[in-house]
Amino acid sequence: MKLARFQLAGTAEERLGIVQETRSGISLLDVAALPWIGQDRGMLRSMMSTIEAGPRALDALRDLQRRFIAQPDPCWEHAADSVVWLTPVPERSCIAAGRNFGAHRLESIRGNPDAGAGFQIDFPTGFIKLGRNLVGHRAEVKRPDDVEQLDYEVEVALVVGKPLLNVSRAEAAQAIFGYTIMNDLSAREWQLAEMRNLLVMMGKNFPGFGPVGPCILTADEVPDPTALRLWLTVNGELRQQADCSDLIFGFDELVAFWSRVGLQAGDIISSGTPEGVALHRKPDPRPFFLKPGDIVHAGVDQIGILETRIV
């Protein structure tokens, strides 16, 4: 099942939607509007209440979806292009793995041997993406005035389903609520300057530098996360393409490792990106950096497509 947060045009209320995919296109089933919701209304009032309720909430949503299919009514459904897509979860902690795809690690080392040769040997490394800088599907992201090297990074992001502290890989795997898509936008001139001081913060955290969405694919529909296939295009040109079998540290390993700092329901952990970023394009990366007017599509075949417009 695919779940999304959205707003109706001209309103500020968060609504929980079940993504419906048919031959005629994509729509959102408005959970709160369904007449059969009954005593489950409180449990299903938001994405966070759904995540926190766990399997019981998902069972209730599946039942509502079955009832709608048996008795459809267009007043309970909204076309995908008629709503405002929100980030899949409200502002939460977001940890992004760095250089966690084998091929991307190798292209990084070739591009800057001194900076990256020792990365991803003993344990995952990563950085924080500020939750307030995450934006949803179809968002416009402003390229900062002093940034010329704006880069893209398609990633698979998992959503934590419950509080965790220092858990095993097996426990971590069972605690993943679902998977979504992230585009880890990066200001490379800032990032590389910071990395000379062995830090990364500003280059990953300008406003809007975390497009995420459009929805969450629940973990029960992802029996093998390594089979997730991700790709990215800029103005229709394919830039990145890989599957998660190239991950150095798997999703369960990332969750277990970072559970040592304490994780909460709704927290996001992102996979890292495959090869193909603009920074390491040869002989000249400059034509590949993002510019105002560019439209970026970050996709995961099993989840959907996350669209971002650079302005």
PDB file of C-alpha atoms in Angstrom:
ATOM      1  CA  MET A   1       0.000   0.000   0.000  1.00  0.00           C
ATOM      2  CA  LYS A   2       1.130   3.529  -0.776  1.00  0.00           C
ATOM      3  CA  LEU A   3       0.297   6.337   1.650  1.00  0.00           C
ATOM      4  CA  ALA A   4       0.710  10.084   1.253  1.00  0.00           C
ATOM      5  CA  ARG A   5       0.115  13.348   3.099  1.00  0.00           C
ATOM      6  CA  PHE A   6      -1.639  16.071   1.168  1.00  0.00           C
ATOM      7  CA  GLN A   7      -3.662  19.262   1.381  1.00  0.00           C
ATOM      8  CA  LEU A   8      -6.625  20.287  -0.681  1.00  0.00           C
ATOM      9  CA  ALA A   9      -6.000  23.456  -2.662  1.00  0.00           C
ATOM     10  CA  GLY A  10      -6.634  26.551  -0.561  1.00  0.00           C
ATOM     11  CA  THR A  11      -6.634  24.697   2.773  1.00  0.00           C
ATOM     12  CA  ALA A  12      -4.034  24.128   5.499  1.00  0.00           C
ATOM     13  CA  GLU A  13      -5.316  20.833   6.904  1.00  0.00           C
ATOM     14  CA  GLU A  14      -3.123  17.753   6.540  1.00  0.00           C
ATOM     15  CA  ARG A  15      -4.978  14.805   5.048  1.00  0.00           C
ATOM     16  CA  LEU A  16      -3.981  11.154   4.812  1.00  0.00           C
ATOM     17  CA  GLY A  17      -4.364   9.559   1.405  1.00  0.00           C
ATOM     18  CA  ILE A  18      -4.131   6.082  -0.063  1.00  0.00           C
ATOM     19  CA  VAL A  19      -2.506   6.276  -3.486  1.00  0.00           C
ATOM     20  CA  GLN A  20      -4.690   4.728  -6.182  1.00  0.00           C
ATOM     21  CA  GLU A  21      -3.013   3.751  -9.464  1.00  0.00           C
ATOM     22  CA  THR A  22      -5.256   2.902 -12.397  1.00  0.00           C
ATOM     23  CA  ARG A  23      -5.110   3.060 -16.174  1.00  0.00           C
ATOM     24  CA  SER A  24      -6.585   6.544 -16.018  1.00  0.00           C
ATOM     25  CA  GLY A  25      -3.833   7.843 -13.735  1.00  0.00           C
ATOM     26  CA  ILE A  26      -2.954   8.433 -10.097  1.00  0.00           C
ATOM     27  CA  SER A  27      -5.385   9.663  -7.476  1.00  0.00           C
ATOM     28  CA  LEU A  28      -5.541   9.974  -3.693  1.00  0.00           C
ATOM     29  CA  LEU A  29      -8.248   8.265  -1.694  1.00  0.00           C
ATOM     30  CA  ASP A  30      -9.160  10.718   1.086  1.00  0.00           C
ATOM     31  CA  VAL A  31      -9.166   8.521   4.199  1.00  0.00           C
ATOM     32  CA  ALA A  32     -10.980  10.985   6.469  1.00  0.00           C
ATOM     33  CA  ALA A  33     -13.823  11.364   3.955  1.00  0.00           C
ATOM     34  CA  LEU A  34     -14.643   7.661   3.734  1.00  0.00           C
ATOM     35  CA  PRO A  35     -17.991   6.809   5.341  1.00  0.00           C
ATOM     36  CA  TRP A  36     -16.778   3.496   6.772  1.00  0.00           C
ATOM     37  CA  ILE A  37     -13.955   4.910   8.903  1.00  0.00           C
ATOM     38  CA  GLY A  38     -16.044   4.819  12.097  1.00  0.00           C
ATOM     39  CA  GLN A  39     -14.140   4.224  15.324  1.00  0.00           C
ATOM     40  CA  ASP A  40     -10.814   4.128  13.463  1.00  0.00           C
ATOM     41  CA  ARG A  41     -10.978   7.868  12.718  1.00  0.00           C
ATOM     42  CA  GLY A  42      -8.634   8.781  15.576  1.00  0.00           C
ATOM     43  CA  MET A  43      -6.085   6.127  14.658  1.00  0.00           C
ATOM     44  CA  LEU A  44      -6.138   7.180  10.990  1.00  0.00           C
ATOM     45  CA  ARG A  45      -6.323  10.939  11.496  1.00  0.00           C
ATOM     46  CA  SER A  46      -2.760  11.532  10.194  1.00  0.00           C
ATOM     47  CA  MET A  47       0.313   9.825   8.816  1.00  0.00           C
ATOM     48  CA  MET A  48       1.999   9.909  12.225  1.00  0.00           C
ATOM     49  CA  SER A  49      -0.967   8.398  14.068  1.00  0.00           C
ATOM     50  CA  THR A  50      -1.044   5.673  11.417  1.00  0.00           C
ATOM     51  CA  ILE A  51       2.674   4.934  11.769  1.00  0.00           C
ATOM     52  CA  GLU A  52       2.434   4.865  15.553  1.00  0.00           C
ATOM     53  CA  ALA A  53      -0.565   2.493  15.490  1.00  0.00           C
ATOM     54  CA  GLY A  54       1.371   0.045  13.327  1.00  0.00           C
ATOM     55  CA  PRO A  55      -0.159  -3.105  11.786  1.00  0.00           C
ATOM     56  CA  ARG A  56      -3.650  -2.443  13.163  1.00  0.00           C
ATOM     57  CA  ALA A  57      -3.804   0.851  11.272  1.00  0.00           C
ATOM     58  CA  LEU A  58      -2.589  -0.749   8.046  1.00  0.00           C
ATOM     59  CA  ASP A  59      -5.218  -3.477   8.330  1.00  0.00           C
ATOM     60  CA  ALA A  60      -7.887  -0.804   8.771  1.00  0.00           C
ATOM     61  CA  LEU A  61      -6.621   1.107   5.724  1.00  0.00           C
ATOM     62  CA  ARG A  62      -6.650  -2.019   3.582  1.00  0.00           C
ATOM     63  CA  ASP A  63     -10.237  -2.666   4.610  1.00  0.00           C
ATOM     64  CA  LEU A  64     -11.216   0.902   3.682  1.00  0.00           C
ATOM     65  CA  GLN A  65      -9.501   0.546   0.321  1.00  0.00           C
ATOM     66  CA  ARG A  66     -11.366  -2.711  -0.391  1.00  0.00           C
ATOM     67  CA  ARG A  67     -14.676  -1.072   0.512  1.00  0.00           C
ATOM     68  CA  PHE A  68     -13.956   1.855  -1.788  1.00  0.00           C
ATOM     69  CA  ILE A  69     -13.090  -0.438  -4.696  1.00  0.00           C
ATOM     70  CA  ALA A  70     -16.381  -2.274  -4.150  1.00  0.00           C
ATOM     71  CA  GLN A  71     -18.380   0.955  -3.805  1.00  0.00           C
ATOM     72  CA  PRO A  72     -16.445   3.808  -5.467  1.00  0.00           C
ATOM     73  CA  ASP A  73     -17.534   7.424  -5.274  1.00  0.00           C
ATOM     74  CA  PRO A  74     -15.548  10.271  -6.878  1.00  0.00           C
ATOM     75  CA  CYS A  75     -16.311  12.600  -3.955  1.00  0.00           C
ATOM     76  CA  TRP A  76     -13.919  10.542  -1.800  1.00  0.00           C
ATOM     77  CA  GLU A  77     -11.076  10.690  -4.330  1.00  0.00           C
ATOM     78  CA  HIS A  78      -8.797  13.498  -5.564  1.00  0.00           C
ATOM     79  CA  ALA A  79      -6.764  13.623  -8.775  1.00  0.00           C
ATOM     80  CA  ALA A  80      -3.017  13.737  -8.174  1.00  0.00           C
ATOM     81  CA  ASP A  81      -2.630  17.093  -9.905  1.00  0.00           C
ATOM     82  CA  SER A  82      -5.438  18.737  -7.907  1.00  0.00           C
ATOM     83  CA  VAL A  83      -3.793  18.539  -4.463  1.00  0.00           C
ATOM     84  CA  VAL A  84      -0.728  19.893  -2.705  1.00  0.00           C
ATOM     85  CA  TRP A  85       1.636  17.034  -1.907  1.00  0.00           C
ATOM     86  CA  LEU A  86       3.284  17.293   1.515  1.00  0.00           C
ATOM     87  CA  THR A  87       6.403  15.508   2.704  1.00  0.00           C
ATOM     88  CA  PRO A  88       5.445  11.906   3.594  1.00  0.00           C
ATOM     89  CA  VAL A  89       6.003  12.633   7.299  1.00  0.00           C
ATOM     90  CA  PRO A  90       5.963  15.968   9.139  1.00  0.00           C
ATOM     91  CA  GLU A  91       9.232  17.521  10.320  1.00  0.00           C
ATOM     92  CA  ARG A  92      11.343  14.774  11.877  1.00  0.00           C
ATOM     93  CA  SER A  93      15.004  13.805  12.149  1.00  0.00           C
ATOM     94  CA  CYS A  94      16.612  12.822   8.849  1.00  0.00           C
ATOM     95  CA  ILE A  95      19.928  10.971   8.630  1.00  0.00           C
ATOM     96  CA  ALA A  96      21.503  10.589   5.196  1.00  0.00           C
ATOM     97  CA  ALA A  97      24.135   7.930   4.537  1.00  0.00           C
ATOM     98  CA  GLY A  98      27.187   9.046   2.589  1.00  0.00           C
ATOM     99  CA  ARG A  99      28.962   7.082  -0.137  1.00  0.00           C
ATOM    100  CA  ASN A 100      26.941   3.963   0.559  1.00  0.00           C
ATOM    101  CA  PHE A 101      26.644   2.658  -3.020  1.00  0.00           C
ATOM    102  CA  GLY A 102      29.763   0.811  -4.130  1.00  0.00           C
ATOM    103  CA  ALA A 103      29.968   2.415  -7.579  1.00  0.00           C
ATOM    104  CA  HIS A 104      29.412   5.920  -6.169  1.00  0.00           C
ATOM    105  CA  ARG A 105      32.109   5.388  -3.556  1.00  0.00           C
ATOM    106  CA  LEU A 106      34.536   4.420  -6.320  1.00  0.00           C
ATOM    107  CA  GLU A 107      33.668   7.458  -8.475  1.00  0.00           C
ATOM    108  CA  SER A 108      34.136   9.660  -5.396  1.00  0.00           C
ATOM    109  CA  ILE A 109      37.557   8.192  -4.701  1.00  0.00           C
ATOM    110  CA  ARG A 110      38.605   8.634  -8.321  1.00  0.00           C
ATOM    111  CA  GLY A 111      37.438  12.238  -8.195  1.00  0.00           C
ATOM    112  CA  ASN A 112      39.138  13.060  -4.882  1.00  0.00           C
ATOM    113  CA  PRO A 113      41.367  10.221  -3.578  1.00  0.00           C
ATOM    114  CA  ASP A 114      42.551  12.087  -0.491  1.00  0.00           C
ATOM    115  CA  ALA A 115      39.041  12.869   0.711  1.00  0.00           C
ATOM    116  CA  GLY A 116      37.314   9.530   0.396  1.00  0.00           C
ATOM    117  CA  ALA A 117      39.547   6.475   0.242  1.00  0.00           C
ATOM    118  CA  GLY A 118      38.794   5.405   3.812  1.00  0.00           C
ATOM    119  CA  PHE A 119      35.020   5.911   3.761  1.00  0.00           C
ATOM    120  CA  GLN A 120      32.617   3.015   4.349  1.00  0.00           C
ATOM    121  CA  ILE A 121      34.989   0.379   5.575  1.00  0.00           C
ATOM    122  CA  ASP A 122      33.981  -0.405   9.163  1.00  0.00           C
ATOM    123  CA  PHE A 123      30.670   1.357   9.776  1.00  0.00           C
ATOM    124  CA  PRO A 124      28.209   3.703   8.043  1.00  0.00           C
ATOM    125  CA  THR A 125      28.982   7.395   7.808  1.00  0.00           C
ATOM    126  CA  GLY A 126      26.489  10.127   7.167  1.00  0.00           C
ATOM    127  CA  PHE A 127      25.148  13.562   7.986  1.00  0.00           C
ATOM    128  CA  ILE A 128      21.993  15.299   9.167  1.00  0.00           C
ATOM    129  CA  LYS A 129      19.418  16.804   6.823  1.00  0.00           C
ATOM    130  CA  LEU A 130      17.393  19.358   8.773  1.00  0.00           C
ATOM    131  CA  GLY A 131      13.755  18.322   8.823  1.00  0.00           C
ATOM    132  CA  ARG A 132      12.541  21.862   8.174  1.00  0.00           C
ATOM    133  CA  ASN A 133      14.419  21.882   4.850  1.00  0.00           C
ATOM    134  CA  LEU A 134      12.586  18.840   3.480  1.00  0.00           C
ATOM    135  CA  VAL A 135       9.981  19.587   0.804  1.00  0.00           C
ATOM    136  CA  GLY A 136       7.363  17.504  -0.939  1.00  0.00           C
ATOM    137  CA  HIS A 137       6.596  16.245  -4.422  1.00  0.00           C
ATOM    138  CA  ARG A 138       6.352  18.978  -7.078  1.00  0.00           C
ATOM    139  CA  ALA A 139       8.074  21.547  -4.869  1.00  0.00           C
ATOM    140  CA  GLU A 140      10.059  24.436  -6.293  1.00  0.00           C
ATOM    141  CA  VAL A 141      13.574  24.731  -4.843  1.00  0.00           C
ATOM    142  CA  LYS A 142      15.495  27.971  -5.167  1.00  0.00           C
ATOM    143  CA  ARG A 143      19.148  27.683  -6.101  1.00  0.00           C
ATOM    144  CA  PRO A 144      20.975  29.971  -3.623  1.00  0.00           C
ATOM    145  CA  ASP A 145      22.440  33.073  -5.243  1.00  0.00           C
ATOM    146  CA  ASP A 146      26.008  32.102  -4.311  1.00  0.00           C
ATOM    147  CA  VAL A 147      25.711  28.464  -5.466  1.00  0.00           C
ATOM    148  CA  GLU A 148      26.774  27.427  -8.975  1.00  0.00           C
ATOM    149  CA  GLN A 149      27.435  23.735  -8.282  1.00  0.00           C
ATOM    150  CA  LEU A 150      23.966  22.496  -7.330  1.00  0.00           C
ATOM    151  CA  ASP A 151      23.954  18.721  -7.591  1.00  0.00           C
ATOM    152  CA  TYR A 152      21.319  15.967  -7.489  1.00  0.00           C
ATOM    153  CA  GLU A 153      21.387  12.628  -5.627  1.00  0.00           C
ATOM    154  CA  VAL A 154      18.516  10.165  -5.948  1.00  0.00           C
ATOM    155  CA  GLU A 155      18.148   7.982  -2.853  1.00  0.00           C
ATOM    156  CA  VAL A 156      15.784   5.492  -1.254  1.00  0.00           C
ATOM    157  CA  ALA A 157      14.702   6.711   2.166  1.00  0.00           C
ATOM    158  CA  LEU A 158      13.191   4.500   4.839  1.00  0.00           C
ATOM    159  CA  VAL A 159      10.702   5.649   7.466  1.00  0.00           C
ATOM    160  CA  VAL A 160      11.176   4.342  11.002  1.00  0.00           C
ATOM    161  CA  GLY A 161       8.032   2.808  12.482  1.00  0.00           C
ATOM    162  CA  LYS A 162       8.651   2.985  16.232  1.00  0.00           C
ATOM    163  CA  PRO A 163      11.122   4.255  18.863  1.00  0.00           C
ATOM    164  CA  LEU A 164      14.430   2.398  18.752  1.00  0.00           C
ATOM    165  CA  LEU A 165      17.527   2.410  20.914  1.00  0.00           C
ATOM    166  CA  ASN A 166      20.565   0.224  20.230  1.00  0.00           C
ATOM    167  CA  VAL A 167      18.707  -2.605  18.481  1.00  0.00           C
ATOM    168  CA  SER A 168      19.905  -5.583  16.451  1.00  0.00           C
ATOM    169  CA  ARG A 169      19.694  -5.800  12.673  1.00  0.00           C
ATOM    170  CA  ALA A 170      16.760  -8.201  12.976  1.00  0.00           C
ATOM    171  CA  GLU A 171      14.869  -5.791  15.226  1.00  0.00           C
ATOM    172  CA  ALA A 172      15.768  -2.912  12.921  1.00  0.00           C
ATOM    173  CA  ALA A 173      14.372  -4.685   9.864  1.00  0.00           C
ATOM    174  CA  GLN A 174      11.055  -5.274  11.639  1.00  0.00           C
ATOM    175  CA  ALA A 175      10.855  -1.604  12.676  1.00  0.00           C
ATOM    176  CA  ILE A 176      10.875  -0.139   9.142  1.00  0.00           C
ATOM    177  CA  PHE A 177       7.417   1.269   8.361  1.00  0.00           C
ATOM    178  CA  GLY A 178       8.085   1.834   4.683  1.00  0.00           C
ATOM    179  CA  TYR A 179      10.150   3.399   1.922  1.00  0.00           C
ATOM    180  CA  THR A 180      10.025   6.658   0.000  1.00  0.00           C
ATOM    181  CA  ILE A 181      12.246   8.668  -2.385  1.00  0.00           C
ATOM    182  CA  MET A 182      14.689  11.452  -1.552  1.00  0.00           C
ATOM    183  CA  ASN A 183      16.699  13.813  -3.746  1.00  0.00           C
ATOM    184  CA  ASP A 184      19.666  14.841  -1.589  1.00  0.00           C
ATOM    185  CA  LEU A 185      20.349  18.211  -3.207  1.00  0.00           C
ATOM    186  CA  SER A 186      23.889  19.404  -2.531  1.00  0.00           C
ATOM    187  CA  ALA A 187      25.791  22.673  -2.952  1.00  0.00           C
ATOM    188  CA  ARG A 188      29.122  21.134  -3.895  1.00  0.00           C
ATOM    189  CA  GLU A 189      31.306  24.232  -3.461  1.00  0.00           C
ATOM    190  CA  TRP A 190      30.084  24.540   0.128  1.00  0.00           C
ATOM    191  CA  GLN A 191      30.223  20.797   0.780  1.00  0.00           C
ATOM    192  CA  LEU A 192      33.784  20.376  -0.485  1.00  0.00           C
ATOM    193  CA  ALA A 193      34.991  23.385   1.494  1.00  0.00           C
ATOM    194  CA  GLU A 194      33.396  21.935   4.633  1.00  0.00           C
ATOM    195  CA  MET A 195      34.890  18.506   3.993  1.00  0.00           C
ATOM    196  CA  ARG A 196      38.357  20.023   4.117  1.00  0.00           C
ATOM    197  CA  ASN A 197      37.488  20.693   7.763  1.00  0.00           C
ATOM    198  CA  LEU A 198      36.080  17.141   8.084  1.00  0.00           C
ATOM    199  CA  LEU A 199      32.495  18.397   8.442  1.00  0.00           C
ATOM    200  CA  VAL A 200      29.358  18.554   6.281  1.00  0.00           C
ATOM    201  CA  MET A 201      26.418  20.789   7.136  1.00  0.00           C
ATOM    202  CA  MET A 202      25.781  23.906   5.039  1.00  0.00           C
ATOM    203  CA  GLY A 203      26.296  22.217   1.680  1.00  0.00           C
ATOM    204  CA  LYS A 204      23.452  19.795   2.393  1.00  0.00           C
ATOM    205  CA  ASN A 205      21.021  22.069   4.192  1.00  0.00           C
ATOM    206  CA  PHE A 206      19.985  25.134   2.261  1.00  0.00           C
ATOM    207  CA  PRO A 207      16.183  25.622   2.283  1.00  0.00           C
ATOM    208  CA  GLY A 208      14.465  23.002   0.146  1.00  0.00           C
ATOM    209  CA  PHE A 209      17.554  20.809  -0.210  1.00  0.00           C
ATOM    210  CA  GLY A 210      15.606  17.685   0.743  1.00  0.00           C
ATOM    211  CA  PRO A 211      12.816  16.860  -1.704  1.00  0.00           C
ATOM    212  CA  VAL A 212      11.130  13.696  -0.421  1.00  0.00           C
ATOM    213  CA  GLY A 213       8.047  11.759  -1.509  1.00  0.00           C
ATOM    214  CA  PRO A 214       5.674  11.456  -3.166  1.00  0.00           C
ATOM    215  CA  CYS A 215       4.432   8.671  -0.901  1.00  0.00           C
ATOM    216  CA  ILE A 216       5.460   5.861   1.431  1.00  0.00           C
ATOM    217  CA  LEU A 217       5.374   2.300   0.133  1.00  0.00           C
ATOM    218  CA  THR A 218       4.687   0.174   3.210  1.00  0.00           C
ATOM    219  CA  ALA A 219       7.388  -2.317   4.125  1.00  0.00           C
ATOM    220  CA  ASP A 220       5.105  -5.338   3.793  1.00  0.00           C
ATOM    221  CA  GLU A 221       5.190  -4.769   0.026  1.00  0.00           C
ATOM    222  CA  VAL A 222       9.003  -4.703  -0.091  1.00  0.00           C
ATOM    223  CA  PRO A 223      10.118  -8.258   0.723  1.00  0.00           C
ATOM    224  CA  ASP A 224      13.585  -7.599  -0.729  1.00  0.00           C
ATOM    225  CA  PRO A 225      14.761  -3.974  -0.382  1.00  0.00           C
ATOM    226  CA  THR A 226      17.886  -4.738  -2.414  1.00  0.00           C
ATOM    227  CA  ALA A 227      15.604  -5.130  -5.461  1.00  0.00           C
ATOM    228  CA  LEU A 228      14.477  -1.499  -5.285  1.00  0.00           C
ATOM    229  CA  ARG A 229      15.585   0.191  -8.510  1.00  0.00           C
ATOM    230  CA  LEU A 230      16.251   3.921  -8.493  1.00  0.00           C
ATOM    231  CA  TRP A 231      16.973   6.446 -11.241  1.00  0.00           C
ATOM    232  CA  LEU A 232      17.086  10.185 -11.875  1.00  0.00           C
ATOM    233  CA  THR A 233      16.559  12.390 -14.908  1.00  0.00           C
ATOM    234  CA  VAL A 234      17.165  16.095 -15.500  1.00  0.00           C
ATOM    235  CA  ASN A 235      14.916  17.570 -18.197  1.00  0.00           C
ATOM    236  CA  GLY A 236      14.310  14.022 -19.414  1.00  0.00           C
ATOM    237  CA  GLU A 237      18.007  13.067 -19.634  1.00  0.00           C
ATOM    238  CA  LEU A 238      18.940   9.975 -17.611  1.00  0.00           C
ATOM    239  CA  ARG A 239      21.689  10.808 -15.103  1.00  0.00           C
ATOM    240  CA  GLN A 240      21.575   8.019 -12.498  1.00  0.00           C
ATOM    241  CA  GLN A 241      20.365   4.426 -12.534  1.00  0.00           C
ATOM    242  CA  ALA A 242      21.060   1.533 -10.142  1.00  0.00           C
ATOM    243  CA  ASP A 243      19.426  -0.883  -7.763  1.00  0.00           C
ATOM    244  CA  CYS A 244      19.944  -1.350  -4.054  1.00  0.00           C
ATOM    245  CA  SER A 245      21.972  -4.535  -4.456  1.00  0.00           C
ATOM    246  CA  ASP A 246      24.955  -2.153  -4.732  1.00  0.00           C
ATOM    247  CA  LEU A 247      24.448  -0.839  -1.197  1.00  0.00           C
ATOM    248  CA  ILE A 248      27.468  -1.249   1.057  1.00  0.00           C
ATOM    249  CA  PHE A 249      25.366  -1.147   4.232  1.00  0.00           C
ATOM    250  CA  GLY A 250      21.783  -2.369   3.900  1.00  0.00           C
ATOM    251  CA  PHE A 251      18.711  -0.668   5.312  1.00  0.00           C
ATOM    252  CA  ASP A 252      18.625  -2.891   8.398  1.00  0.00           C
ATOM    253  CA  GLU A 253      22.299  -2.133   9.076  1.00  0.00           C
ATOM    254  CA  LEU A 254      21.729   1.612   8.782  1.00  0.00           C
ATOM    255  CA  VAL A 255      18.783   1.518  11.181  1.00  0.00           C
ATOM    256  CA  ALA A 256      20.583  -0.697  13.695  1.00  0.00           C
ATOM    257  CA  PHE A 257      23.729   1.446  13.609  1.00  0.00           C
ATOM    258  CA  TRP A 258      21.982   4.800  14.010  1.00  0.00           C
ATOM    259  CA  SER A 259      19.581   3.414  16.618  1.00  0.00           C
ATOM    260  CA  ARG A 260      22.476   3.922  19.020  1.00  0.00           C
ATOM    261  CA  VAL A 261      21.656   7.654  19.046  1.00  0.00           C
ATOM    262  CA  GLY A 262      17.939   6.896  19.493  1.00  0.00           C
ATOM    263  CA  LEU A 263      15.359   6.932  16.719  1.00  0.00           C
ATOM    264  CA  GLN A 264      11.684   7.877  16.802  1.00  0.00           C
ATOM    265  CA  ALA A 265       8.665   6.892  14.736  1.00  0.00           C
ATOM    266  CA  GLY A 266       8.647   8.924  11.538  1.00  0.00           C
ATOM    267  CA  ASP A 267      12.402   9.499  11.437  1.00  0.00           C
ATOM    268  CA  ILE A 268      13.927   9.173   7.973  1.00  0.00           C
ATOM    269  CA  ILE A 269      17.155   7.383   7.052  1.00  0.00           C
ATOM    270  CA  SER A 270      18.327   7.770   3.465  1.00  0.00           C
ATOM    271  CA  SER A 271      20.364   5.197   1.584  1.00  0.00           C
ATOM    272  CA  GLY A 272      23.029   7.282  -0.098  1.00  0.00           C
ATOM    273  CA  THR A 273      23.127   7.741  -3.858  1.00  0.00           C
ATOM    274  CA  PRO A 274      24.431   5.667  -6.792  1.00  0.00           C
ATOM    275  CA  GLU A 275      26.997   6.869  -9.302  1.00  0.00           C
ATOM    276  CA  GLY A 276      26.260   9.528 -11.888  1.00  0.00           C
ATOM    277  CA  VAL A 277      26.216  12.748  -9.867  1.00  0.00           C
ATOM    278  CA  ALA A 278      27.242  15.937 -11.663  1.00  0.00           C
ATOM    279  CA  LEU A 279      30.322  16.474  -9.499  1.00  0.00           C
ATOM    280  CA  HIS A 280      32.163  13.482 -10.947  1.00  0.00           C
ATOM    281  CA  ARG A 281      31.245  13.940 -14.617  1.00  0.00           C
ATOM    282  CA  LYS A 282      34.276  14.055 -16.912  1.00  0.00           C
ATOM    283  CA  PRO A 283      35.915  16.017 -18.371  1.00  0.00           C
ATOM    284  CA  ASP A 284      33.857  19.017 -17.224  1.00  0.00           C
ATOM    285  CA  PRO A 285      31.064  18.717 -14.638  1.00  0.00           C
ATOM    286  CA  ARG A 286      29.763  22.259 -15.065  1.00  0.00           C
ATOM    287  CA  PRO A 287      27.133  21.521 -17.740  1.00  0.00           C
ATOM    288  CA  PHE A 288      25.607  18.871 -15.475  1.00  0.00           C
ATOM    289  CA  PHE A 289      24.963  21.001 -12.383  1.00  0.00           C
ATOM    290  CA  LEU A 290      21.346  22.030 -11.846  1.00  0.00           C
ATOM    291  CA  LYS A 291      20.199  25.426 -13.046  1.00  0.00           C
ATOM    292  CA  PRO A 292      17.006  27.478 -12.670  1.00  0.00           C
ATOM    293  CA  GLY A 293      14.344  26.038 -14.944  1.00  0.00           C
ATOM    294  CA  ASP A 294      15.555  22.443 -14.648  1.00  0.00           C
ATOM    295  CA  ILE A 295      12.984  19.773 -13.839  1.00  0.00           C
ATOM    296  CA  VAL A 296      14.326  16.806 -11.889  1.00  0.00           C
ATOM    297  CA  HIS A 297      12.541  13.472 -11.681  1.00  0.00           C
ATOM    298  CA  ALA A 298      13.845  11.081  -9.025  1.00  0.00           C
ATOM    299  CA  GLY A 299      12.254   7.672  -9.316  1.00  0.00           C
ATOM    300  CA  VAL A 300      12.084   4.316  -7.608  1.00  0.00           C
ATOM    301  CA  ASP A 301      10.220   1.900  -9.855  1.00  0.00           C
ATOM    302  CA  GLN A 302       8.220   0.281  -7.065  1.00  0.00           C
ATOM    303  CA  ILE A 303       7.391   3.581  -5.296  1.00  0.00           C
ATOM    304  CA  GLY A 304       6.821   6.332  -7.845  1.00  0.00           C
ATOM    305  CA  ILE A 305       8.363   9.550  -9.154  1.00  0.00           C
ATOM    306  CA  LEU A 306       9.410  12.600  -7.119  1.00  0.00           C
ATOM    307  CA  GLU A 307       9.377  15.806  -9.168  1.00  0.00           C
ATOM    308  CA  THR A 308      11.329  18.957  -8.288  1.00  0.00           C
ATOM    309  CA  ARG A 309      11.628  22.215 -10.208  1.00  0.00           C
ATOM    310  CA  ILE A 310      14.756  24.342  -9.711  1.00  0.00           C
ATOM    311  CA  VAL A 311      14.120  28.102  -9.657  1.00  0.00           C
TER     312      VAL A 311
END
